[in-house]
Amino acid sequence: MARVPEEIAPGVYRIDTIAIPNAISVLLVADSDGWMLIDTGVRSGALRIQEALSTLGAGPKDLRRIYLTHHHGDHIGGLPAVQWWATEAEVVASEHEAQIISGERPPDPPSNALLRFFAGRAQLPTVPVDRVVHEGDSLAGFRVIATPGHTHGHTSLINEQNGLLFTGDAFGSMPFKVRVGVRKFFCTDPAEAQRSAEKLLREEFSTVVFSHGGTLREDAKQRLREIATGEQHG
């Protein structure tokens, strides 16, 4: 059974898409015309997302858009299933990620040779993207920030009104320690991921939500700064 969504800020809810808390998170955001889903998690997480919407008093037709931070399977694996019941939802991504998600170009390879071998054999869902966004665009109160490195078109999102940063995989933990880019060997370009992490630290925020890892509420920016600085000199 799905957990009750965690309210991060007014109208912003975090959902666990697998049974392990904080392992793979997505966000549901209230918008003027319904709801926006940020990422879809793995394929099996679609039911948890639907149940979360129901808990919040919404149905499939109320899901108006699906924003995808990047094309990795733990972020878009649930997309076909979500689209199956939320048929009117618009799919949104950055230009580079949209080309991969729609099947126009191959996925970005990880920097690690062994992971590249397995990634080359993985089957990602291919789904048309309805709208391409760029850095500075806004959706449901969140501003798009280009944070390449984990993948070339990776984006993070910030809600300045609530001081809320959703890093996607620009930062994250797998399994316990928060790192830049989640892990270097997952990143297409670890050096670029480090630059993107430092870029996020120039933003103003007080709460941080990761795709992988528990929500940071106390000294969130300072903790991210220490992580980024530690990896820069590590």
C-alpha positions as semicolon CSV with decimal commas, in nm:
position;residue;x (nm);y (nm);z (nm)
1;M;0,000;0,000;0,000
2;A;0,131;0,347;-0,089
3;R;0,239;0,579;0,188
4;V;0,056;0,905;0,250
5;P;0,232;1,174;0,043
6;E;0,477;1,388;0,242
7;E;0,383;1,756;0,225
8;I;0,705;1,944;0,155
9;A;0,549;2,289;0,109
10;P;0,196;2,416;0,041
11;G;0,073;2,227;-0,264
12;V;0,396;2,025;-0,302
13;Y;0,401;1,656;-0,205
14;R;0,674;1,392;-0,216
15;I;0,581;1,034;-0,307
16;D;0,778;0,714;-0,250
17;T;0,749;0,512;-0,571
18;I;0,890;0,194;-0,416
19;A;0,848;0,039;-0,071
20;I;1,184;0,168;0,058
21;P;1,129;0,520;0,198
22;N;1,319;0,799;0,021
23;A;1,479;0,558;-0,227
24;I;1,304;0,685;-0,542
25;S;1,097;0,999;-0,495
26;V;0,874;1,200;-0,726
27;L;0,681;1,519;-0,659
28;L;0,318;1,615;-0,712
29;V;0,265;1,989;-0,741
30;A;-0,069;2,169;-0,734
31;D;-0,107;2,405;-1,031
32;S;-0,378;2,645;-1,142
33;D;-0,536;2,388;-1,374
34;G;-0,467;2,065;-1,185
35;W;-0,147;1,883;-1,089
36;M;0,206;1,849;-1,221
37;L;0,407;1,532;-1,164
38;I;0,786;1,567;-1,150
39;D;0,940;1,238;-1,273
40;T;0,758;0,905;-1,269
41;G;0,998;0,667;-1,091
42;V;1,023;0,306;-1,199
43;R;0,748;0,123;-1,383
44;S;0,593;-0,027;-1,070
45;G;0,562;0,318;-0,910
46;A;0,276;0,431;-1,135
47;L;0,014;0,279;-0,905
48;R;0,162;0,458;-0,605
49;I;0,141;0,787;-0,793
50;Q;-0,222;0,722;-0,883
51;E;-0,303;0,634;-0,522
52;A;-0,129;0,953;-0,403
53;L;-0,337;1,162;-0,641
54;S;-0,649;0,994;-0,508
55;T;-0,542;1,066;-0,150
56;L;-0,510;1,432;-0,248
57;G;-0,863;1,430;-0,388
58;A;-0,761;1,419;-0,755
59;G;-0,815;1,179;-1,041
60;P;-0,630;1,094;-1,364
61;K;-0,784;1,387;-1,555
62;D;-0,645;1,625;-1,293
63;L;-0,285;1,534;-1,382
64;R;-0,215;1,804;-1,640
65;R;0,160;1,769;-1,700
66;I;0,452;1,536;-1,636
67;Y;0,792;1,700;-1,602
68;L;1,096;1,476;-1,652
69;T;1,432;1,582;-1,508
70;H;1,624;1,331;-1,722
71;H;1,591;1,005;-1,912
72;H;1,725;0,739;-1,671
73;G;1,495;0,443;-1,610
74;D;1,431;0,521;-1,243
75;H;1,289;0,856;-1,353
76;I;1,093;0,769;-1,669
77;G;1,024;0,396;-1,619
78;G;0,673;0,465;-1,495
79;L;0,590;0,708;-1,775
80;P;0,399;0,471;-2,008
81;A;0,187;0,341;-1,722
82;V;0,113;0,691;-1,591
83;Q;0,016;0,801;-1,942
84;W;-0,212;0,499;-1,975
85;W;-0,443;0,635;-1,705
86;A;-0,361;1,008;-1,727
87;T;-0,422;1,037;-2,100
88;E;-0,447;1,417;-2,107
89;A;-0,118;1,486;-1,928
90;E;0,139;1,688;-2,123
91;V;0,495;1,546;-2,116
92;V;0,764;1,810;-2,063
93;A;1,146;1,791;-2,064
94;S;1,458;1,980;-2,168
95;E;1,552;1,963;-2,536
96;H;1,832;1,707;-2,503
97;E;1,632;1,483;-2,271
98;A;1,324;1,513;-2,493
99;Q;1,523;1,383;-2,790
100;I;1,627;1,074;-2,593
101;I;1,289;1,011;-2,431
102;S;1,117;1,034;-2,769
103;G;1,368;0,794;-2,926
104;E;1,536;1,046;-3,157
105;R;1,882;0,989;-3,010
106;P;2,045;0,721;-2,791
107;P;2,074;0,757;-2,413
108;D;2,376;0,933;-2,268
109;P;2,642;0,677;-2,166
110;P;2,766;0,660;-1,804
111;S;3,131;0,747;-1,747
112;N;3,199;0,402;-1,601
113;A;3,293;0,140;-1,865
114;L;3,108;-0,149;-1,699
115;L;2,792;0,058;-1,656
116;R;2,821;0,167;-2,020
117;F;2,817;-0,199;-2,121
118;F;2,494;-0,270;-1,932
119;A;2,334;0,065;-2,018
120;G;2,381;-0,009;-2,385
121;R;2,160;-0,316;-2,344
122;A;1,892;-0,155;-2,129
123;Q;1,553;-0,083;-2,283
124;L;1,410;0,256;-2,192
125;P;1,050;0,345;-2,272
126;T;1,010;0,566;-2,576
127;V;0,738;0,828;-2,545
128;P;0,673;1,150;-2,742
129;V;0,752;1,469;-2,551
130;D;0,488;1,739;-2,594
131;R;0,682;2,044;-2,478
132;V;1,049;2,137;-2,458
133;V;1,160;2,377;-2,185
134;H;1,478;2,575;-2,133
135;E;1,662;2,722;-1,839
136;G;1,455;2,994;-1,674
137;D;1,118;2,861;-1,787
138;S;0,856;2,822;-1,513
139;L;0,605;2,545;-1,447
140;A;0,366;2,526;-1,151
141;G;0,573;2,778;-0,956
142;F;0,906;2,604;-1,024
143;R;1,187;2,753;-1,232
144;V;1,396;2,526;-1,453
145;I;1,771;2,516;-1,385
146;A;2,001;2,343;-1,633
147;T;2,223;2,108;-1,432
148;P;2,407;1,890;-1,686
149;G;2,656;1,624;-1,584
150;H;2,449;1,338;-1,452
151;T;2,313;1,342;-1,808
152;H;2,379;1,609;-2,069
153;G;2,029;1,757;-2,047
154;H;1,961;1,705;-1,676
155;T;1,756;1,976;-1,505
156;S;1,672;2,069;-1,148
157;L;1,378;2,280;-1,030
158;I;1,345;2,557;-0,773
159;N;1,037;2,710;-0,614
160;E;1,158;3,044;-0,485
161;Q;0,836;3,132;-0,306
162;N;0,879;2,835;-0,074
163;G;1,261;2,821;-0,081
164;L;1,237;2,467;-0,219
165;L;1,497;2,303;-0,442
166;F;1,433;1,972;-0,619
167;T;1,775;1,852;-0,727
168;G;1,674;1,553;-0,936
169;D;2,006;1,366;-0,953
170;A;2,232;1,673;-0,938
171;F;2,271;1,561;-0,575
172;G;2,142;1,242;-0,415
173;S;2,220;0,937;-0,206
174;M;2,251;0,578;-0,315
175;P;2,216;0,423;-0,072
176;F;2,311;0,636;0,230
177;K;2,553;0,922;0,165
178;V;2,446;1,226;-0,037
179;R;2,690;1,292;-0,321
180;V;2,719;1,514;-0,626
181;G;2,547;1,342;-0,918
182;V;2,436;1,058;-0,683
183;R;2,751;0,860;-0,777
184;K;3,027;0,965;-1,018
185;F;3,010;0,641;-1,215
186;F;2,643;0,705;-1,299
187;C;2,726;1,046;-1,444
188;T;2,789;1,102;-1,812
189;D;3,031;1,383;-1,721
190;P;3,135;1,389;-1,352
191;A;3,328;1,716;-1,387
192;E;3,024;1,886;-1,536
193;A;2,807;1,740;-1,259
194;Q;3,040;1,906;-1,008
195;R;3,003;2,241;-1,184
196;S;2,625;2,202;-1,182
197;A;2,627;2,125;-0,810
198;E;2,822;2,445;-0,747
199;K;2,579;2,634;-0,971
200;L;2,286;2,523;-0,754
201;L;2,460;2,667;-0,450
202;R;2,426;3,013;-0,604
203;E;2,048;2,981;-0,571
204;E;1,850;3,074;-0,260
205;F;1,671;2,785;-0,087
206;S;1,607;2,644;0,259
207;T;1,460;2,299;0,181
208;V;1,609;2,036;-0,051
209;V;1,429;1,737;-0,199
210;F;1,630;1,468;-0,377
211;S;1,512;1,199;-0,615
212;H;1,717;0,966;-0,394
213;G;1,748;1,051;-0,025
214;G;1,558;1,212;0,259
215;T;1,440;1,572;0,254
216;L;1,682;1,830;0,399
217;R;1,523;2,103;0,607
218;E;1,790;2,217;0,854
219;D;2,096;2,400;0,721
220;A;2,014;2,252;0,382
221;K;2,228;2,486;0,174
222;Q;2,527;2,457;0,404
223;R;2,505;2,078;0,395
224;L;2,499;2,078;0,015
225;R;2,795;2,318;0,013
226;E;2,995;2,084;0,236
227;I;2,912;1,789;0,007
228;A;3,013;1,978;-0,307
229;T;3,332;2,112;-0,148
230;G;3,426;1,768;-0,013
231;E;3,393;1,606;-0,354
232;Q;3,579;1,888;-0,525
233;H;3,879;1,825;-0,300
234;G;3,826;1,451;-0,261
